[in-house]
Short mmCIF file of C-alpha atoms in Angstrom, two decimals:
data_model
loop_
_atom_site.label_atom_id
_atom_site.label_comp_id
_atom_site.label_asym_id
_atom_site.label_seq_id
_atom_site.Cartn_x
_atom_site.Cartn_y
_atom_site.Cartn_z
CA UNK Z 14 39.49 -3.16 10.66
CA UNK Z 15 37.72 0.17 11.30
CA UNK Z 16 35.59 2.19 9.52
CA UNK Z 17 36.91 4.21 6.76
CA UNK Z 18 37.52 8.15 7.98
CA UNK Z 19 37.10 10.89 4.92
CA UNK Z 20 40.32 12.84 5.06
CA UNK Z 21 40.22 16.69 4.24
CA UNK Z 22 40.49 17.45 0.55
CA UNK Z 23 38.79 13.95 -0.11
CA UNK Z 24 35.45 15.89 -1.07
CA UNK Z 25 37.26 17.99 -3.69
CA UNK Z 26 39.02 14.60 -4.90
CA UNK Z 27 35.75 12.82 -5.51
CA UNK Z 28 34.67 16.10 -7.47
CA UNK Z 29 38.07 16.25 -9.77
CA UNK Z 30 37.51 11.97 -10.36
CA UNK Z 31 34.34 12.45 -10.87
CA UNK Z 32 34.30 15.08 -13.82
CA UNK Z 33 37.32 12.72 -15.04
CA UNK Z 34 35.28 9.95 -15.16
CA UNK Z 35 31.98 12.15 -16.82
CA UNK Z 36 33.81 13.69 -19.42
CA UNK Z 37 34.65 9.93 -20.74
CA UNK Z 38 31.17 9.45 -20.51
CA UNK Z 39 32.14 6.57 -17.73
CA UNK Z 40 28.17 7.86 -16.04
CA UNK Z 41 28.55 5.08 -13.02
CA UNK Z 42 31.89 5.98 -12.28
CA UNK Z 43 31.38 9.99 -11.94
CA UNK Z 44 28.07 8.92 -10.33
CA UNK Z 45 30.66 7.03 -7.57
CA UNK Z 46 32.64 9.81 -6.47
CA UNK Z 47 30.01 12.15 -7.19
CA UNK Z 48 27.73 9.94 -4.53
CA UNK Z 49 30.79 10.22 -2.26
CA UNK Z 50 31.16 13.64 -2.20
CA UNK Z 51 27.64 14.60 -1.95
CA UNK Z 52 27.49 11.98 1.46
CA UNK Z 53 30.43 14.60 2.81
CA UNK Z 54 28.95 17.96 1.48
CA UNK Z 55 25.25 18.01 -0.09
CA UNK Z 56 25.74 21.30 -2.00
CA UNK Z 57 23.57 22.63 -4.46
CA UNK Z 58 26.05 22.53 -7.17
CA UNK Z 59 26.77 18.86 -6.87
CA UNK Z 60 23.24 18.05 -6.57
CA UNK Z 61 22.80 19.38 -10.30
CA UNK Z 62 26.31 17.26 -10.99
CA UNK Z 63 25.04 14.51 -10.07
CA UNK Z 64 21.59 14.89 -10.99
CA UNK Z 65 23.08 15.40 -14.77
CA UNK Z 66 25.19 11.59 -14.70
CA UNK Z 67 22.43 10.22 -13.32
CA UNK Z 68 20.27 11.28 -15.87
CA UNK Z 69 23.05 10.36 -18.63
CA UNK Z 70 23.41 6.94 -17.44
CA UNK Z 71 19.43 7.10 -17.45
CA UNK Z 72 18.89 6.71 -13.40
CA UNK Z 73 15.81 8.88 -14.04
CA UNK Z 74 14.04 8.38 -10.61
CA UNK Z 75 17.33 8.26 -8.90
CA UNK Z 76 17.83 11.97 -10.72
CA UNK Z 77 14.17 13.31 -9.55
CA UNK Z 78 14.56 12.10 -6.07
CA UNK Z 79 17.72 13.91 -5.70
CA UNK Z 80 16.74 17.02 -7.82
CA UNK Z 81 13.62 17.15 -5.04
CA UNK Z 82 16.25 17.47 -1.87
CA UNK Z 83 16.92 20.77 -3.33
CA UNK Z 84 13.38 21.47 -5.17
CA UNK Z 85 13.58 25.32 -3.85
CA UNK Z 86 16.72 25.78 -5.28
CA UNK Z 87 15.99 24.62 -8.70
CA UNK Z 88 12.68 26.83 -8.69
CA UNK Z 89 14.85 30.00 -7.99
CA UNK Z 90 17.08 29.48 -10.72
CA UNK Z 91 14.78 29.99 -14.32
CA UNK Z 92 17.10 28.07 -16.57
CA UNK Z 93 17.10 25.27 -13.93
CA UNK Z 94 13.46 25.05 -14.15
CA UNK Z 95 13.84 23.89 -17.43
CA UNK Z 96 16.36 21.22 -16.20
CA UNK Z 97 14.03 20.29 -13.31
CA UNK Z 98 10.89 20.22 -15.77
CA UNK Z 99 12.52 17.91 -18.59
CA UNK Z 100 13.39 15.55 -15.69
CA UNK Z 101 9.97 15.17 -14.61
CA UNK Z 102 9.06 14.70 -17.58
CA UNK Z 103 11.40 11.95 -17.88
CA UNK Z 104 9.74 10.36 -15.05
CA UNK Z 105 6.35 11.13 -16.77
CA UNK Z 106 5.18 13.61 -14.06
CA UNK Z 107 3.52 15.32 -16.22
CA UNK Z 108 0.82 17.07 -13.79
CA UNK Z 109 3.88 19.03 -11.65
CA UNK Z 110 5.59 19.87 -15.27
CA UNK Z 111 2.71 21.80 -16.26
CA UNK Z 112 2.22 23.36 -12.75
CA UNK Z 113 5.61 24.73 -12.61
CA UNK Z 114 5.24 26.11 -16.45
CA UNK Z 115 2.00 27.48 -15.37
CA UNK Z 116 4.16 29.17 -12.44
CA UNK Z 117 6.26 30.36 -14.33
CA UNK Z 118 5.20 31.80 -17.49
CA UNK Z 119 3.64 35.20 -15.95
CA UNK Z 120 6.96 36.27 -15.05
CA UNK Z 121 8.40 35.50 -18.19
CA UNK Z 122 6.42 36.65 -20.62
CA UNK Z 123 7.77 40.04 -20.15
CA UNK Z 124 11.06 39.18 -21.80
CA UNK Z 125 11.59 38.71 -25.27
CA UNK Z 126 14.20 35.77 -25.23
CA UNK Z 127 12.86 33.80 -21.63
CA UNK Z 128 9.78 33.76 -23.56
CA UNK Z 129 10.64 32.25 -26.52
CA UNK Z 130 12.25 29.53 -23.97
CA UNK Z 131 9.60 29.13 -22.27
CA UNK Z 132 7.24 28.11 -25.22
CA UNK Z 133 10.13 25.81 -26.09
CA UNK Z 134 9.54 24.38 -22.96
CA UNK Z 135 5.54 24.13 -23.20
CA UNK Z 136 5.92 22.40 -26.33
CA UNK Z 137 8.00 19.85 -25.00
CA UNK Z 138 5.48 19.19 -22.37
CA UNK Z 139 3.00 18.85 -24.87
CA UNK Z 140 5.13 16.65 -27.33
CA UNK Z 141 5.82 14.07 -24.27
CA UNK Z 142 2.42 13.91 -23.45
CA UNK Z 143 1.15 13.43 -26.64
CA UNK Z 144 3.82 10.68 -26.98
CA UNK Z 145 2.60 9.24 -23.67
CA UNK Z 146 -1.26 9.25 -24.98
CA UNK Z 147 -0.11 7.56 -27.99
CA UNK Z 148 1.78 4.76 -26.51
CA UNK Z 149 0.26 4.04 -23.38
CA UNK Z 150 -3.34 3.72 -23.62
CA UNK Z 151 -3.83 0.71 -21.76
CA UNK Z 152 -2.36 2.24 -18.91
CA UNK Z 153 -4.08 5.63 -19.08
CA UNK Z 154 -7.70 3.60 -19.03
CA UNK Z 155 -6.41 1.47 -16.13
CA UNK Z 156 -5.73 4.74 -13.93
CA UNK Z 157 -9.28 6.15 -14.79
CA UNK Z 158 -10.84 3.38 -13.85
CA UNK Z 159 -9.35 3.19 -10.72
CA UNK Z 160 -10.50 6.70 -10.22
CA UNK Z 161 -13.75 6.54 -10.86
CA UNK Z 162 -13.98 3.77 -8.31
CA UNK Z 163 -11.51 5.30 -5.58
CA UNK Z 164 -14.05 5.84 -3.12
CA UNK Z 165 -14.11 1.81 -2.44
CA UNK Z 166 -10.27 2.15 -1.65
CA UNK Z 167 -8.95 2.44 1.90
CA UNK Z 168 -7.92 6.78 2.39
CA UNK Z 169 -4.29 6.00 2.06
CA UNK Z 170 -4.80 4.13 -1.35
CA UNK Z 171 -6.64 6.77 -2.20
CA UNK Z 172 -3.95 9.45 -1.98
CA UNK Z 173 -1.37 6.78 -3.90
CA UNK Z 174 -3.66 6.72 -6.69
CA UNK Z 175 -3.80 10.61 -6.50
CA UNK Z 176 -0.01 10.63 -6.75
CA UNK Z 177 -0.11 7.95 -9.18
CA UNK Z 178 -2.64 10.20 -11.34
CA UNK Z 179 -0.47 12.60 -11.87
CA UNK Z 180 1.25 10.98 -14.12
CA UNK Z 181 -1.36 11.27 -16.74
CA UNK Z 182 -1.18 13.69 -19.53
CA UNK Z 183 -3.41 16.60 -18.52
CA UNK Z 184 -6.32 16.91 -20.38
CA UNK Z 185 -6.57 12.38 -19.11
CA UNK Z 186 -6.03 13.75 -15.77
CA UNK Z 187 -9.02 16.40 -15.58
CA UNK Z 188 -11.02 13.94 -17.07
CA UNK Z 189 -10.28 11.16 -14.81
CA UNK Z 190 -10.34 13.71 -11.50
CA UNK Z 191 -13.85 15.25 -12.57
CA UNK Z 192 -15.90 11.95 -11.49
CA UNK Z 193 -13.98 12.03 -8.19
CA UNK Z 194 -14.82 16.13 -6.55
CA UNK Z 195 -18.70 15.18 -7.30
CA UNK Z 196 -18.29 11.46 -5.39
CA UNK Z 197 -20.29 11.94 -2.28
CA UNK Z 198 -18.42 9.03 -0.69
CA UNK Z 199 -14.90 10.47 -1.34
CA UNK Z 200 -13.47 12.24 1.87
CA UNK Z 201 -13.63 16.46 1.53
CA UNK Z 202 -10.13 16.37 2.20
CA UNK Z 203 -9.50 13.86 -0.95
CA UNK Z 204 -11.19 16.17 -2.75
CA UNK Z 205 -10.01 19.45 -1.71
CA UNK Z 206 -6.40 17.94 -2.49
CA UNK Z 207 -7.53 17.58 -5.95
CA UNK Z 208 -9.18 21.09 -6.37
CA UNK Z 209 -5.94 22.55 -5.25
CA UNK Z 210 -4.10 20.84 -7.72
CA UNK Z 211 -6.56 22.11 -10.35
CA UNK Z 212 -5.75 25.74 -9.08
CA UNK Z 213 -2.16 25.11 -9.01
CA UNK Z 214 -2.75 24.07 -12.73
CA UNK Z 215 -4.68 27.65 -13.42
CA UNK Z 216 -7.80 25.52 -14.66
CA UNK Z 217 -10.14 28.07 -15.85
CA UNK Z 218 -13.11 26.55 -16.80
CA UNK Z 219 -15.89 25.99 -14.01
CA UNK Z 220 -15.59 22.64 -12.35
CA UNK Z 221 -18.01 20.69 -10.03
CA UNK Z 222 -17.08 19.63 -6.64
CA UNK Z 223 -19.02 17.77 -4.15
CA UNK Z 224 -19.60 19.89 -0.84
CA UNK Z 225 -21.15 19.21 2.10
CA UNK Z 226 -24.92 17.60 0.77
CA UNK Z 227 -24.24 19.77 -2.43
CA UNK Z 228 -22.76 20.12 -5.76
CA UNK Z 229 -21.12 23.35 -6.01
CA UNK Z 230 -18.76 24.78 -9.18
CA UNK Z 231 -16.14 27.34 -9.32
CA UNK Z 232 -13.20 27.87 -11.54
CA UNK Z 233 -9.87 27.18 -10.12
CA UNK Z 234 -7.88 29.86 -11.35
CA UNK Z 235 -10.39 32.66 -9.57
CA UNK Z 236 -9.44 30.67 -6.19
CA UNK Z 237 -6.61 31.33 -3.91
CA UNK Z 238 -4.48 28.31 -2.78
CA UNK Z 239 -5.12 27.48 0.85
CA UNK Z 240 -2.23 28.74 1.97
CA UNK Z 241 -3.05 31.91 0.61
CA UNK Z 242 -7.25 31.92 1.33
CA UNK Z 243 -8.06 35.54 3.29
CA UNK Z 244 -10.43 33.63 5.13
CA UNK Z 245 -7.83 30.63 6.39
CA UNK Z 246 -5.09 32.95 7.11
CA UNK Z 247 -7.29 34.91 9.78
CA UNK Z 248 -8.20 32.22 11.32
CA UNK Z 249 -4.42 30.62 11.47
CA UNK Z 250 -3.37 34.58 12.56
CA UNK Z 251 -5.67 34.65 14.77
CA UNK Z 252 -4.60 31.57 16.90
CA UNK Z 253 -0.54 32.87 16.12
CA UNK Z 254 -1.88 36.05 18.53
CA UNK Z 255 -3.52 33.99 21.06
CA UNK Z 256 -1.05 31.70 21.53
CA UNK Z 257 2.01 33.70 21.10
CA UNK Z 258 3.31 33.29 24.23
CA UNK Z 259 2.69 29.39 24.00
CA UNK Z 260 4.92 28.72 20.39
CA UNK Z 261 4.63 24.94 21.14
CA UNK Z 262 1.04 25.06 21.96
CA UNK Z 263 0.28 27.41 18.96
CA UNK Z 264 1.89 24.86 16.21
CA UNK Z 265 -0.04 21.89 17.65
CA UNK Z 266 -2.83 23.84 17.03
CA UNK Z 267 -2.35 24.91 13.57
CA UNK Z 268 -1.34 21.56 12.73
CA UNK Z 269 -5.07 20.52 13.63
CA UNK Z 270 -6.51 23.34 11.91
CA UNK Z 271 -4.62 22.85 9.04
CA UNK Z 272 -6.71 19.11 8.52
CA UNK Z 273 -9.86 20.86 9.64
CA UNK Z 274 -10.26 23.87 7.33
CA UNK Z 275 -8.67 21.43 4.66
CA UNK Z 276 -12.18 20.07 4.48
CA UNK Z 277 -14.01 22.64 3.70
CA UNK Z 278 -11.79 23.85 0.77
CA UNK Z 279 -12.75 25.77 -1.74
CA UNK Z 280 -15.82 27.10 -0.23
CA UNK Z 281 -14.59 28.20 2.93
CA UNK Z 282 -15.75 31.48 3.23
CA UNK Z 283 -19.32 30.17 3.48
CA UNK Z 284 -18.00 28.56 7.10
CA UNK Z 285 -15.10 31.12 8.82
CA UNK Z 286 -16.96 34.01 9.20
CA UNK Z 287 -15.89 34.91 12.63
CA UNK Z 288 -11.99 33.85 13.52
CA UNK Z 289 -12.19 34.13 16.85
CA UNK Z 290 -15.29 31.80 17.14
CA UNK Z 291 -12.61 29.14 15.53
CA UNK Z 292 -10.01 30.32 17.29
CA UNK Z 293 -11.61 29.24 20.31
CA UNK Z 294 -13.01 25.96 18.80
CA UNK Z 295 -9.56 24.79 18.24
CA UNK Z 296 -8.25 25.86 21.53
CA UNK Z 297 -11.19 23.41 22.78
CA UNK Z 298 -10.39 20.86 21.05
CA UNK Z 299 -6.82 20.75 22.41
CA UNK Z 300 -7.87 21.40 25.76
CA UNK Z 301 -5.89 24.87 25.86
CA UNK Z 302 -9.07 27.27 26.87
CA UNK Z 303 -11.47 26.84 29.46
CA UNK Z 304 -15.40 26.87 27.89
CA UNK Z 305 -15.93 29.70 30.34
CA UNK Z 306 -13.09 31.81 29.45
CA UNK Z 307 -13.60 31.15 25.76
CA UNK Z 308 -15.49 33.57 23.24
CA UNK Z 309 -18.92 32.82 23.16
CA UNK Z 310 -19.30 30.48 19.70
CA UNK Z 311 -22.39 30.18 17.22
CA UNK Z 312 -24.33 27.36 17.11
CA UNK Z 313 -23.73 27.23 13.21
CA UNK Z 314 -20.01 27.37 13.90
CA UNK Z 315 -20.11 24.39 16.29
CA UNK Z 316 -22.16 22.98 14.12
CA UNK Z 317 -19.89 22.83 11.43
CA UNK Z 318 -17.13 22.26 13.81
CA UNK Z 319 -18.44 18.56 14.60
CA UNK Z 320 -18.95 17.85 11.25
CA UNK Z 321 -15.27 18.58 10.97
CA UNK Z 322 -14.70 16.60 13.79
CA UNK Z 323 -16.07 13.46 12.82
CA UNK Z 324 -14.46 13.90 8.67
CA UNK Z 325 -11.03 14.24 10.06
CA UNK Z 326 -11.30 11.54 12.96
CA UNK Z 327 -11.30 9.54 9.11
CA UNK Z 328 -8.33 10.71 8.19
CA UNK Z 329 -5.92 7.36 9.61
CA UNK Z 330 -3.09 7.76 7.28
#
């Protein structure tokens, strides 16, 4: 026989069975033809259908992963932050539910009844941590230990048990991240990963981080996210306008700037003081500019520029 063939109407038909089946609480049923239809049509509004059985018939990874399809969507909808941010929770993310209440709670502080919600919503985040802390000590220890001995682990292990830290209750995961930003032998780019996450967080008490033969502090919620850093946009700008009539050329190059300047995150404005000079650096690097035609570079930027070099040549994920 051949392969079954969807007739027209059969996405609506999966949608009427599957509310059928959900409002008499039959969750893998409605998760069936909800599954069916979203393989036809993966629209927003089924995603949140489905996401909702799944979570009934307690599928809670299964509900994250497909919440995270449509991540942007969720984020532009307020209430559905809340929805998004008890599922995480669920799944004991706990370090992405505070960074999404942290994103959110400027805006809605202005309003009376979103910010009454909104400390509903802290509290919960503090309540299932606290229950977390409480009942899983054993496993709390065994992730700090592993941090404070990550530098021993081969760099892709080392960004699992990054993602795998996150699941700690805050105030474990600052604690347990602290040992790792002054660890000389952990890669810059490990821990500039970390310090962003501590910005994203709005940390604002001064914390140490390992840079370059030197222990350096700031406090993550004066710094800009590296998407946003003055000093790495110019430089990313800067190759954009040199290479704007080569688009291909120009993304393959911000790609590899993107690992370099990575590296020297959060203290980058000590390096990129002239975008051009790195402009041209990367163009080297690629092959894209002759040395003769190229602007004349530093030694201190090349200097810093093989150092760069060499870290990300490290970076065999």
């Amino acid at each position: 026989m051949g392969e079954t063939v969807e007739l027209p109407g059969n996405y609506e038909r999966h949608i009427q069975l599957g509310k059928q089946a959900a409002n008499q609480q039959n969750w893998a049923t409605a998760i069936d033809h909800f599954e069916a239809a979203y393989a036809l049509e993966q629209r927003f509004s089924l995603n949140i259908l489905l996401a909702s059985v799944l979570v009934e018939n307690r599928q809670l990874a299964a509900a994250l992963q497909l919440m995270q399809e449509k991540v942007a969507d969720y984020l532009a909808e307020p209430d559905l932050i809340g929805f998004y941010i008890a599922v995480l929770l669920a799944n004991k993310e706990f370090v992405e539910a505070n960074e999404l209440w942290q994103g959110v709670w400027p805006q809605m502080q202005q309003d009376a009844k979103q910010r009454v919600f909104w400390q509903t919503v802290k509290r919960s985040i503090e309540r299932a941590q606290n229950r977390y802390r409480e009942q899983q000590v054993p496993a709390i220890d065994k992730i700090q230990q592993k941090l404070y001995s990550i530098a021993g682990l081969p760099l892709t292990e080392q960004m699992q048990l990054l993602k795998l830290a996150k699941q700690l209750p805050q105030a474990e995961y600052l604690k347990g991240i602290q040992p790792v930003l002054v660890n000389p032998y952990v890669h810059p780019f490990v821990r500039s990963t970390i310090f962003e996450e501590l910005v994203t967080l709005k940390i604002a008490q001064p914390i140490a981080v390992f840079w370059f033969d030197q222990v350096k502090t700031a406090i993550p919620n004066e710094i800009p996210l590296m998407e946003t850093s003055p000093k790495i946009q110019a430089v990313q700008q800067a190759i954009q306008q040199t290479l704007a009539d080569d688009p291909i050329f120009a993304e393959q190059v911000l790609v590899t700037s993107q690992l370099y300047l990575a590296c020297l995150y959060p203290f980058e404005n000590e390096v990129l003081v002239d975008s051009d000079e790195w402009t041209t650096l990367f163009l080297q690097e690629l092959g894209l500019v002759p040395g003769n035609q190229a602007t004349i570079v530093s030694e201190n930027s090349q200097a810093w520029f093989s150092k760069l070099q060499e870290l990300v040549a490290k970076l065999m994920f």
